[in-house]
mmCIF file of C-alpha atoms and ligand atoms in Angstrom:
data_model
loop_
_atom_site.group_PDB
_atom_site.id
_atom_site.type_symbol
_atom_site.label_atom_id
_atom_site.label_comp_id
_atom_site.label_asym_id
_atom_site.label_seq_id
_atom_site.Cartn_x
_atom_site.Cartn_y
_atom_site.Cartn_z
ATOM 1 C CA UNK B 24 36.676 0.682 42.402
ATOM 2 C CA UNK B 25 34.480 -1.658 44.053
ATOM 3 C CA UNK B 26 31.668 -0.050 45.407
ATOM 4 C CA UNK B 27 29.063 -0.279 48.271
ATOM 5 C CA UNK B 28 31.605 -0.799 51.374
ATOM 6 C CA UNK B 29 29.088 -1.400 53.861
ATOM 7 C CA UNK B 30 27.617 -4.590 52.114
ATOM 8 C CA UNK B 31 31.092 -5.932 51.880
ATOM 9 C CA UNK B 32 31.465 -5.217 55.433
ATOM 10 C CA UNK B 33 28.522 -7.149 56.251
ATOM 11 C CA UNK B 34 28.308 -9.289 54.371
ATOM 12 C CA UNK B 35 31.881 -10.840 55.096
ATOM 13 C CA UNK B 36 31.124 -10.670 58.640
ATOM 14 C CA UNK B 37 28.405 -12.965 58.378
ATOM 15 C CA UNK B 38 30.149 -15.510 56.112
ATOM 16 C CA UNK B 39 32.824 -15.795 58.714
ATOM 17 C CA UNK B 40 31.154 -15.371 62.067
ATOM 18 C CA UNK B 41 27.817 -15.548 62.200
ATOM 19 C CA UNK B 42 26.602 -18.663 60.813
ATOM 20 C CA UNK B 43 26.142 -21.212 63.721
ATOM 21 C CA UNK B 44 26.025 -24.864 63.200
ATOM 22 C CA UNK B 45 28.519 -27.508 62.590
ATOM 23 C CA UNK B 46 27.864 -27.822 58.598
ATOM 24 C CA UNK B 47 27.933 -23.453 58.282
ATOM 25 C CA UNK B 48 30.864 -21.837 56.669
ATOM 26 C CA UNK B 49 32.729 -21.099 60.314
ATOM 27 C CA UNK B 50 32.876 -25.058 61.049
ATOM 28 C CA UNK B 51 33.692 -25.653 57.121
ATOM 29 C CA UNK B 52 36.743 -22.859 57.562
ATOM 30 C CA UNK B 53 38.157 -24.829 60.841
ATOM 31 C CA UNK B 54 38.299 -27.845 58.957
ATOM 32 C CA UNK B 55 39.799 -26.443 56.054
ATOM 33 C CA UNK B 56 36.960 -27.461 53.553
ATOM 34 C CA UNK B 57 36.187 -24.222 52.154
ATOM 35 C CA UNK B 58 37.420 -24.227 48.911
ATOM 36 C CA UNK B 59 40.715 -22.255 48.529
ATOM 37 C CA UNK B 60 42.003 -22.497 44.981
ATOM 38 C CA UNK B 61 45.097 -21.877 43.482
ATOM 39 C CA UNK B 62 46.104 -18.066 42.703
ATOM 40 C CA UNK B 63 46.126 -18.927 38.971
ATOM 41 C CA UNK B 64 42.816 -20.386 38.887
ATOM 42 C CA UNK B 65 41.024 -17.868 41.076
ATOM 43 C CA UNK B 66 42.266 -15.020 38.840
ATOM 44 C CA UNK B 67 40.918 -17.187 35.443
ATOM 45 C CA UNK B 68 37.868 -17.131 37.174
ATOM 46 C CA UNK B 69 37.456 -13.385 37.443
ATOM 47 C CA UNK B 70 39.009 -12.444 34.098
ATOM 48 C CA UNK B 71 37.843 -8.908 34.698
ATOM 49 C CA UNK B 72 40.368 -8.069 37.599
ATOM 50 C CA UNK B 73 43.478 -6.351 36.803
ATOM 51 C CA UNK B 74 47.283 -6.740 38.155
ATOM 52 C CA UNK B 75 47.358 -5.935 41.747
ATOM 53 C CA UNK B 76 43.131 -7.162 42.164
ATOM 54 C CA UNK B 77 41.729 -3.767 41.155
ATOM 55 C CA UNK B 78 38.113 -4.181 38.851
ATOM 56 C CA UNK B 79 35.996 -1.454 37.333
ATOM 57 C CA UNK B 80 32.828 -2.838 36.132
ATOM 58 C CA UNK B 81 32.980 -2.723 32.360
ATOM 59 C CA UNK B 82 29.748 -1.037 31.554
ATOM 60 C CA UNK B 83 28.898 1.870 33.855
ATOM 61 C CA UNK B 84 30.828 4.554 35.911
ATOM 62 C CA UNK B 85 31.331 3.388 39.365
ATOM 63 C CA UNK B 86 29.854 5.300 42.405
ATOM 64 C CA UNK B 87 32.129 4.386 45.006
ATOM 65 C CA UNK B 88 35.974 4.193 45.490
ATOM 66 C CA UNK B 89 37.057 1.170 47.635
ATOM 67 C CA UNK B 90 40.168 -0.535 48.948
ATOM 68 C CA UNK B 91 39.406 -3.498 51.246
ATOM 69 C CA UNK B 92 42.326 -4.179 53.601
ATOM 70 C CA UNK B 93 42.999 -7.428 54.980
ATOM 71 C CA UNK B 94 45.679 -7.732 58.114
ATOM 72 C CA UNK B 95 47.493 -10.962 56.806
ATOM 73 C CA UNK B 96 50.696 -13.245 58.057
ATOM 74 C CA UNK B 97 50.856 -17.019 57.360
ATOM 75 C CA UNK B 98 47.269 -17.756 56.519
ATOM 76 C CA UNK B 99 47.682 -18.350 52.814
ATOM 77 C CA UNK B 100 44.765 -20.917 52.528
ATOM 78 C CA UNK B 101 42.516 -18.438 53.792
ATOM 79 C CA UNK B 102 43.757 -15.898 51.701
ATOM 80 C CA UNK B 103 43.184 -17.914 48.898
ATOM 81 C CA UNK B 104 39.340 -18.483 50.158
ATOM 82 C CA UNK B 105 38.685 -14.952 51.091
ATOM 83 C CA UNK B 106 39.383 -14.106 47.578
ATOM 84 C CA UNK B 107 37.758 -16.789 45.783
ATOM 85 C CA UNK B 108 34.867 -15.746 47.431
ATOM 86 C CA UNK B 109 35.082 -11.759 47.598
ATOM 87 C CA UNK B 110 35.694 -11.254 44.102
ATOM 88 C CA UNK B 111 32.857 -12.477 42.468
ATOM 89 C CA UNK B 112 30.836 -11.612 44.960
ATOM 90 C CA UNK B 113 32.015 -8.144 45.262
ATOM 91 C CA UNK B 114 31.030 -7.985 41.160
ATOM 92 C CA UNK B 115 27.532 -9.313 41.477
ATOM 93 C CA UNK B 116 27.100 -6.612 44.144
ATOM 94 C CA UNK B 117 27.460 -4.007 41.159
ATOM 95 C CA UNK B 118 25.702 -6.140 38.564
ATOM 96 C CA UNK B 119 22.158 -6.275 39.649
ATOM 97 C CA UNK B 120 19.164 -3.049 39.709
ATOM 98 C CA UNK B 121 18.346 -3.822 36.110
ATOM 99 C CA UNK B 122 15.058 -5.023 34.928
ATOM 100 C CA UNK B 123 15.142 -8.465 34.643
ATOM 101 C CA UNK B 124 15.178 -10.334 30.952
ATOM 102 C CA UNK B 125 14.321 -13.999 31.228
ATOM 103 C CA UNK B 126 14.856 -14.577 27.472
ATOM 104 C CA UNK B 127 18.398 -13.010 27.421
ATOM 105 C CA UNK B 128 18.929 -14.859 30.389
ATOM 106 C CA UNK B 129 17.856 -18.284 29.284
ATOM 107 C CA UNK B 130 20.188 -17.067 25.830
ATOM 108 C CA UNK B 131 23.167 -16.528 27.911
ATOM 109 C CA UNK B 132 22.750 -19.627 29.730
ATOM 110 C CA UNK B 133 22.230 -21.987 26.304
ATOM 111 C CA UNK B 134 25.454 -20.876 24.862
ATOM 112 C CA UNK B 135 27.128 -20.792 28.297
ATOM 113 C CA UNK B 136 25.841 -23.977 28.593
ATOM 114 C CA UNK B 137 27.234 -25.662 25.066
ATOM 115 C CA UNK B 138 30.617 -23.890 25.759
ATOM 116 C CA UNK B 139 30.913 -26.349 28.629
ATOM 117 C CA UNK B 140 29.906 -29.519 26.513
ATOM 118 C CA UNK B 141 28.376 -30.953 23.761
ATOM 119 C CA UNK B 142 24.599 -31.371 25.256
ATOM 120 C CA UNK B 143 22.240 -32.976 23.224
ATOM 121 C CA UNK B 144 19.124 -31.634 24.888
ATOM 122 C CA UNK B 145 18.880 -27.784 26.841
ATOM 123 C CA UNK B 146 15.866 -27.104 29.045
ATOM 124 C CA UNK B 147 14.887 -23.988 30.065
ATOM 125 C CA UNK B 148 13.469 -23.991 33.029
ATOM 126 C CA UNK B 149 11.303 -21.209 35.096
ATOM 127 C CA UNK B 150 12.605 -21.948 38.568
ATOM 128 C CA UNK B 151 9.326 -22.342 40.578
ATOM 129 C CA UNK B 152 7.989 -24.983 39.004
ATOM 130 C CA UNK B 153 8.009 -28.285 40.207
ATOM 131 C CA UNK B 154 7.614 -31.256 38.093
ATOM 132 C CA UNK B 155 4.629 -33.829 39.563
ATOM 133 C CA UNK B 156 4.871 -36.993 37.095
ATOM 134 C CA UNK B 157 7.783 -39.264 36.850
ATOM 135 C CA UNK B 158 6.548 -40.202 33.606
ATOM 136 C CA UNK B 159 7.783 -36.438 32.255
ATOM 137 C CA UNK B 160 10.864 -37.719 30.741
ATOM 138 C CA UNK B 161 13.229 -34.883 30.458
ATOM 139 C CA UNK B 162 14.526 -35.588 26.914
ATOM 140 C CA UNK B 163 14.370 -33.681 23.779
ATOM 141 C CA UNK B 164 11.989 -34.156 20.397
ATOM 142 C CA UNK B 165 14.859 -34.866 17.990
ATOM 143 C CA UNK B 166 12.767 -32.710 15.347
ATOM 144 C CA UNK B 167 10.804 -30.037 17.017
ATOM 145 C CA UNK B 168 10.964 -28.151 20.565
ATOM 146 C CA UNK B 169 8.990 -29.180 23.416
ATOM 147 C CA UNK B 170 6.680 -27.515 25.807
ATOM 148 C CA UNK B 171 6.861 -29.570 29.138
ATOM 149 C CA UNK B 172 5.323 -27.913 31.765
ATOM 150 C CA UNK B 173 0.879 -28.134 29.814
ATOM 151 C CA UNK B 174 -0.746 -28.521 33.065
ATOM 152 C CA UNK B 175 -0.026 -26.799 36.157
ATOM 153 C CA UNK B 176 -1.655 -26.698 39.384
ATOM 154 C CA UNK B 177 -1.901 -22.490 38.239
ATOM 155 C CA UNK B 178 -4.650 -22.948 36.082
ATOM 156 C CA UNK B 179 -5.871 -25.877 37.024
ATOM 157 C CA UNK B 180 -3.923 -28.233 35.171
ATOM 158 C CA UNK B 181 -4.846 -27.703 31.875
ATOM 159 C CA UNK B 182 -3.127 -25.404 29.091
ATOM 160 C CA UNK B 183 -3.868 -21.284 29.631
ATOM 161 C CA UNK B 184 -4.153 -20.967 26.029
ATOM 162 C CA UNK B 185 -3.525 -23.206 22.895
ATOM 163 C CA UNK B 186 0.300 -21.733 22.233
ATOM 164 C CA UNK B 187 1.302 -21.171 25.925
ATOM 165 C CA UNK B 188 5.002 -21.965 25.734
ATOM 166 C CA UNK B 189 6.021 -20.532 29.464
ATOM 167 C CA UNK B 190 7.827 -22.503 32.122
ATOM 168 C CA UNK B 191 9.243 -25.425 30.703
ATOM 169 C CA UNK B 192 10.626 -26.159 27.653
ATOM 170 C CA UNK B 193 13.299 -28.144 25.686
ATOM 171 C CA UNK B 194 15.459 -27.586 22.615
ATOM 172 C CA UNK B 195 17.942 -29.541 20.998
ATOM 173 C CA UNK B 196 21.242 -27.092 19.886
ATOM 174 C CA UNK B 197 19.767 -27.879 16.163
ATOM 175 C CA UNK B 198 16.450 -26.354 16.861
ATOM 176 C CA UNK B 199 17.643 -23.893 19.069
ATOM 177 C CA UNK B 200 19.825 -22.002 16.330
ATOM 178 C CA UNK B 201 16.967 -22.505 14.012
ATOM 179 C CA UNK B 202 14.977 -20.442 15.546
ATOM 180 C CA UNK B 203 17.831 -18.155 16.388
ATOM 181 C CA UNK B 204 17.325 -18.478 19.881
ATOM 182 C CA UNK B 205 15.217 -16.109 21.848
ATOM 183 C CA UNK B 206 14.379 -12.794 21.594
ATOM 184 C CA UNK B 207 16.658 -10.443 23.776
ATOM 185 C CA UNK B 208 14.139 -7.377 23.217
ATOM 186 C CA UNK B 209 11.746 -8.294 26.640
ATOM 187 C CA UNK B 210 12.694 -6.510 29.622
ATOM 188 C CA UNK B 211 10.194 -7.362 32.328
ATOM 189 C CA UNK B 212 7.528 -9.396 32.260
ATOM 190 C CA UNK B 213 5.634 -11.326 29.866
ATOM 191 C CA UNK B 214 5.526 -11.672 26.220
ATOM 192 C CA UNK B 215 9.168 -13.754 25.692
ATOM 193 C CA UNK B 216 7.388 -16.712 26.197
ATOM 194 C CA UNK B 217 4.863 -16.139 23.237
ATOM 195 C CA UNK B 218 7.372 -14.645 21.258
ATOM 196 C CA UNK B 219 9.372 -17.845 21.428
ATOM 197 C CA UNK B 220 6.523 -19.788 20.723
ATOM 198 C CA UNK B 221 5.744 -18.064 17.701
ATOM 199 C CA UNK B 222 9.335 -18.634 16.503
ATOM 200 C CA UNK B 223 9.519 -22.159 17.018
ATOM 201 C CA UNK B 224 6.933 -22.132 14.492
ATOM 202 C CA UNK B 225 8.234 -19.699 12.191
ATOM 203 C CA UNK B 226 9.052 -21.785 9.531
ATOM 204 C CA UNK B 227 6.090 -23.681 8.918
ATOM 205 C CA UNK B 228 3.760 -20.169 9.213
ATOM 206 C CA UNK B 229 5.679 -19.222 6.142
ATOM 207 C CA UNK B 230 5.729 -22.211 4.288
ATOM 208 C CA UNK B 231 1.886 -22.230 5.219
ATOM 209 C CA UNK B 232 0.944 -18.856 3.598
ATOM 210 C CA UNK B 233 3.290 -19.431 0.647
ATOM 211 C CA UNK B 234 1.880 -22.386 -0.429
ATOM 212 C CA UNK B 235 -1.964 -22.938 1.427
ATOM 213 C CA UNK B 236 -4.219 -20.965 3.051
ATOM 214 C CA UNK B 237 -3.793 -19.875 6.620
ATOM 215 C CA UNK B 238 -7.446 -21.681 7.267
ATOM 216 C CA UNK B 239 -5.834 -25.415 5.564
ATOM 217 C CA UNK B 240 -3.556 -24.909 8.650
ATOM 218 C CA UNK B 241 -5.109 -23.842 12.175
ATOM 219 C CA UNK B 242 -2.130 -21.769 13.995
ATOM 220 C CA UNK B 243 -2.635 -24.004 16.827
ATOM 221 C CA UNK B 244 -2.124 -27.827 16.863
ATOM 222 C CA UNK B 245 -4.241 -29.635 19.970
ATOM 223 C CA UNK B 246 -1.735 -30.677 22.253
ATOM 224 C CA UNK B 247 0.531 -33.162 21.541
ATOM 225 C CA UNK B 248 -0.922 -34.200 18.295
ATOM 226 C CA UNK B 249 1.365 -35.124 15.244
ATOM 227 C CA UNK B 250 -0.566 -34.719 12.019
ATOM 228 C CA UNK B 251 1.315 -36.338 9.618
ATOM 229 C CA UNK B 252 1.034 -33.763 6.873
ATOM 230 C CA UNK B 253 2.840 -31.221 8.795
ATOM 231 C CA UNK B 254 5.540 -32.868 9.222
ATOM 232 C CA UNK B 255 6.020 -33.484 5.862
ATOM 233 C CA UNK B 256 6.848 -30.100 5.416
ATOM 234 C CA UNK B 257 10.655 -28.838 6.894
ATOM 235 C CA UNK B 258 9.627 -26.495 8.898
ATOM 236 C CA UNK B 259 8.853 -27.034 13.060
ATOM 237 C CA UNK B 260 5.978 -26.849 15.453
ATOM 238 C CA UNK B 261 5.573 -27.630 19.000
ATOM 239 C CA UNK B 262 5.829 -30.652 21.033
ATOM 240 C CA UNK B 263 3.876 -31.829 24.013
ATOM 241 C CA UNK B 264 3.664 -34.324 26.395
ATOM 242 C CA UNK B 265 -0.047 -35.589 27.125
ATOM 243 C CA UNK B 266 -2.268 -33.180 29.690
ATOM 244 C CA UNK B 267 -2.231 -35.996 32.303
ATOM 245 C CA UNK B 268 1.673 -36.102 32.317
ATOM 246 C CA UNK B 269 2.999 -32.753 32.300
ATOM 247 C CA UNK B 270 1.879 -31.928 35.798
ATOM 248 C CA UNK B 271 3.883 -29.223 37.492
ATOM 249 C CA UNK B 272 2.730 -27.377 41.040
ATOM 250 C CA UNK B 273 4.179 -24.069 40.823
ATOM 251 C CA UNK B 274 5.610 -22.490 44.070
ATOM 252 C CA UNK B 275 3.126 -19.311 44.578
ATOM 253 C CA UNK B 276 4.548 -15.967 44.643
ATOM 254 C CA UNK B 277 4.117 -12.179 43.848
ATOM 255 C CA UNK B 278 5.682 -9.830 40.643
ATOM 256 C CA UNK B 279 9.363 -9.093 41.429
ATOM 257 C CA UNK B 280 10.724 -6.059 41.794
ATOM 258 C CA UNK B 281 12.912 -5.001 38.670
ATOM 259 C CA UNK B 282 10.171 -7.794 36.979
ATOM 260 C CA UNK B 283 7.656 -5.664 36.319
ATOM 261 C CA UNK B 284 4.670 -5.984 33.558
ATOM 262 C CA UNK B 285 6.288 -4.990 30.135
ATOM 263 C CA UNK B 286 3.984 -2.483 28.429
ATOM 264 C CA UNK B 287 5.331 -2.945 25.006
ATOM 265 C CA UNK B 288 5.427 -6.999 25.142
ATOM 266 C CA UNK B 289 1.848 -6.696 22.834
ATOM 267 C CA UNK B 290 3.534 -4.407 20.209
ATOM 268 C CA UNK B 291 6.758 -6.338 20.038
ATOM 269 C CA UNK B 292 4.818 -9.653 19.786
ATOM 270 C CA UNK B 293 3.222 -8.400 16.570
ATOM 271 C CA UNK B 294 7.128 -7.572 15.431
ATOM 272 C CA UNK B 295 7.965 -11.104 15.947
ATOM 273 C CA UNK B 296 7.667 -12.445 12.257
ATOM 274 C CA UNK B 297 9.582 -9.818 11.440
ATOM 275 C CA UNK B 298 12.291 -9.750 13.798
ATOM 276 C CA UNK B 299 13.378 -12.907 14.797
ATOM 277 C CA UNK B 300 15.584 -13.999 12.349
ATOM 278 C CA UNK B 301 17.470 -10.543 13.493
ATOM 279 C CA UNK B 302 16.796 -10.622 17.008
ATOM 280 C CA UNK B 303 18.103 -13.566 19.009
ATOM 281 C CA UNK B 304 20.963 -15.936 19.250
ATOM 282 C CA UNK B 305 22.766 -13.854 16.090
ATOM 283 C CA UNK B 306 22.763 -10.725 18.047
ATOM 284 C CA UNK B 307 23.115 -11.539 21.717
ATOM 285 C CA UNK B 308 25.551 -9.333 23.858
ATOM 286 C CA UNK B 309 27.041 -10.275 27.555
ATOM 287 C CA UNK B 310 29.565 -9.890 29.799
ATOM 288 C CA UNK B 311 30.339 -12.718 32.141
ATOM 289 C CA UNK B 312 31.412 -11.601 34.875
ATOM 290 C CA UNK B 313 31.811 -15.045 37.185
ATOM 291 C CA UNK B 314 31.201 -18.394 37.038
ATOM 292 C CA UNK B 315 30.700 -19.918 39.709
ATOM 293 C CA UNK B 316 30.923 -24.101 40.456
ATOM 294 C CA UNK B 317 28.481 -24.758 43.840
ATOM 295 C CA UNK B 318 27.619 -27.953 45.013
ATOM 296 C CA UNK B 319 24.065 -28.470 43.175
ATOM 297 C CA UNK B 320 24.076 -25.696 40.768
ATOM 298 C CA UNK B 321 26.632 -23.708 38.252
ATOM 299 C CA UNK B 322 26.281 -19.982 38.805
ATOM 300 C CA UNK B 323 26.733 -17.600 35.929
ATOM 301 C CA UNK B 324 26.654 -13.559 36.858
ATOM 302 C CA UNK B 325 26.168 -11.914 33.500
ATOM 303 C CA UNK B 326 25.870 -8.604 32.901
ATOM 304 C CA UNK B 327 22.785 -8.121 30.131
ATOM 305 C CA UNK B 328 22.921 -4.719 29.953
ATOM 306 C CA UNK B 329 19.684 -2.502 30.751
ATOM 307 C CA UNK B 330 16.482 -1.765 28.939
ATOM 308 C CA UNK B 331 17.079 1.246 26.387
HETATM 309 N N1 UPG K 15 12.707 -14.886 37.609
HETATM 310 C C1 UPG K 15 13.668 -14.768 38.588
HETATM 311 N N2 UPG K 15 13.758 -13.598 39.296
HETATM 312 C C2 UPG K 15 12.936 -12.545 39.067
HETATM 313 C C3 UPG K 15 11.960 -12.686 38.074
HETATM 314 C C4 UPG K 15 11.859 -13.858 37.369
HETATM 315 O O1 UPG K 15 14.435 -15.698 38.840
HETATM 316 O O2 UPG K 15 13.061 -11.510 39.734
HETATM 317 C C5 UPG K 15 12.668 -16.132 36.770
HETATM 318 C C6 UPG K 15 12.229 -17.365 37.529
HETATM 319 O O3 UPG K 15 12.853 -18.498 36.978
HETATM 320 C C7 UPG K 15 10.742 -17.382 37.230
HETATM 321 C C8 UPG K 15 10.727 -16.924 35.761
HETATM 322 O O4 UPG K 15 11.746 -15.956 35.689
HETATM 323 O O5 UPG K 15 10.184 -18.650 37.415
HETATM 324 C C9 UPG K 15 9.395 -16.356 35.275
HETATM 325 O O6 UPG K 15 8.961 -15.265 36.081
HETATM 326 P P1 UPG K 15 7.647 -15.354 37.006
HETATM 327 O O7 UPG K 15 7.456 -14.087 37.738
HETATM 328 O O8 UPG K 15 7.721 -16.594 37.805
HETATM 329 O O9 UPG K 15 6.487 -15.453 35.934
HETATM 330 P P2 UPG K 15 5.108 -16.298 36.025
HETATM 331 O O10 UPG K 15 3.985 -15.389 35.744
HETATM 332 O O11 UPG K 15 5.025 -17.083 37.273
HETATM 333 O O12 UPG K 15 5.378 -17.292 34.809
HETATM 334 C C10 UPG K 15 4.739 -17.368 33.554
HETATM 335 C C11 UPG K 15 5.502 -18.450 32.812
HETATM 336 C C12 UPG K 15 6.927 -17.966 32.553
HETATM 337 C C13 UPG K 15 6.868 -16.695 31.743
HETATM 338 C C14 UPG K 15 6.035 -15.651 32.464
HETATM 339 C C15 UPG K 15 5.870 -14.385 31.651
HETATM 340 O O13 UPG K 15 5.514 -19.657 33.570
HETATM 341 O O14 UPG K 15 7.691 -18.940 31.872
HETATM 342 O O15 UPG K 15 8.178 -16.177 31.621
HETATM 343 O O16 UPG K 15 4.746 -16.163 32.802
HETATM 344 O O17 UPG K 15 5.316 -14.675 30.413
#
């Protein structure tokens, strides 16, 4: 059931031969420091293979038909590597054409995340941008969420507009299932970010037009100012650290394929008062489909599903 045989082909060709150097995987294979886990631990890692290693991705109708045979005697360790490594990658080879969702992503990873352990503080973190001031502490607001990354090198280090809320950010668990996490409804890009904002401030716009005018209350607070008579009431705004701190350079690139501008992020960001108590942490769907422990990194494939 595993599909796209030439990849595999390649692909495992290269991870065994044709990486030179005395640190690549060939050297790390001669000296036996690839990892090769137990049976019983590979096959909890890829809970989605069946008795005799056969997998059928769960959501769609494979296209291809594969058996992948291996000419074996007396090389159990490598065995053991070989399919550590072939079965998740062989499933991220079949999870992957859909448009991307940062959102759902950064959703996935949160409660991934607090499965593992009890974190006080999640960031969420765009992954070319690099932070420029020690002085950023990465910690959380124990009351509100916080938007790290207010001056970048982008545009010119000052904020884009008053309730930008991309790149970086930080919740606590507390805040993050107040605002019922993010919205899973952006495919492609642009507009999450907003939306998100305008959550984490969807409390205190209601208790705002209940009780005072909209005009007592500007929708945007200058940046990391604290006026005393908001916080009074319960509800929570945005954090931020001063202009001069929350430098960031972002690596420069171009639009991603399967990234692409999302025509209905204006009409869903008017939705976003209404929807977000329905649309976000409450209602979030996935399928794991590895996990993954590397060196510097934990790697989750999920499978989001696709843009209706
Ligand atoms: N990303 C990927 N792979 C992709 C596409 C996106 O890893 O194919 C991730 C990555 O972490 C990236 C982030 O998504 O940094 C945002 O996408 P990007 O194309 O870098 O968007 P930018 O225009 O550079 O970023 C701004 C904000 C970002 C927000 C986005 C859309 O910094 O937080 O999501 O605008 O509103």
């Amino acid at each position: 059931d595993y599909s796209r045989p030439h990849d595999v082909y390649t692909n495992l060709t290269s991870l065994l031969l044709h990486h030179p150097g005395p640190s690549g995987p060939e050297q790390q294979l001669r000296d036996c420091t690839l990892p090769s886990p137990l049976l019983e631990e590979i096959k909890e890692k890829n809970p989605l293979v069946t008795l005799g290693g056969h997998y059928r991705p769960p959501d769609c109708e494979p296209r291809h038909h594969t058996a992948i045979v291996v000419p074996y005697r007396n090389r159990q360790t490598h065995l053991r590597a070989l399919l550590y490594h072939l079965h998740p990658f062989l499933q991220r080879q079949q999870s992957g054409n859909s448009t991307f969702n940062r959102a759902k992503l950064l959703n996935v990873g949160v409660r991934e995340a607090l499965k593992e352990e009890d974190w006080s503080c999640v960031f969420l973190h765009d992954v070319d941008l690099l932070p420029e001031n020690d002085h950023n502490t990465y910690t959380c607001h124990p009351q509100y969420p916080t938007h790290l990354s207010v001056a970048m090198d982008k545009f010119r280090y000052r904020l884009p507009y008053s309730q930008y809320f991309g790149g970086v950010s930080a919740v606590t668990p507390e805040q993050y299932l107040k605002m019922n996490g993010f919205p899973n409804q952006y495919w492609g890009w642009g507009g999450e970010d907003d939306d998100i904002a305008a959550r984490s401030q969807s409390h205190l716009s209601l208790v705002i037009i209940l009780i005072f005018t909209a005009s007592v209350y500007p929708s945007c607070l200058p940046p990391h100012s604290h006026r005393r008579d908001q916080v009074r009431l319960s509800g929570m705004k945005i954090m931020r650290p001063p202009l001069a701190i929350g430098h960031y350079k972002m690596i420069k690139h171009k639009g991603d394929q399967g990234n692409e501008q999302n025509p209905r992020r204006f009409d869903l960001l008017k939705r976003t008062r209404l929807n977000w108590r329905s649309d976000g942490l409450n209602s979030l769907t996935y399928k794991l489909l590895s996990k993954e422990l590397e060196p510097l990194y934990t790697n989750l494939t999920v499978n989001i599903g696709d843009d209706p």
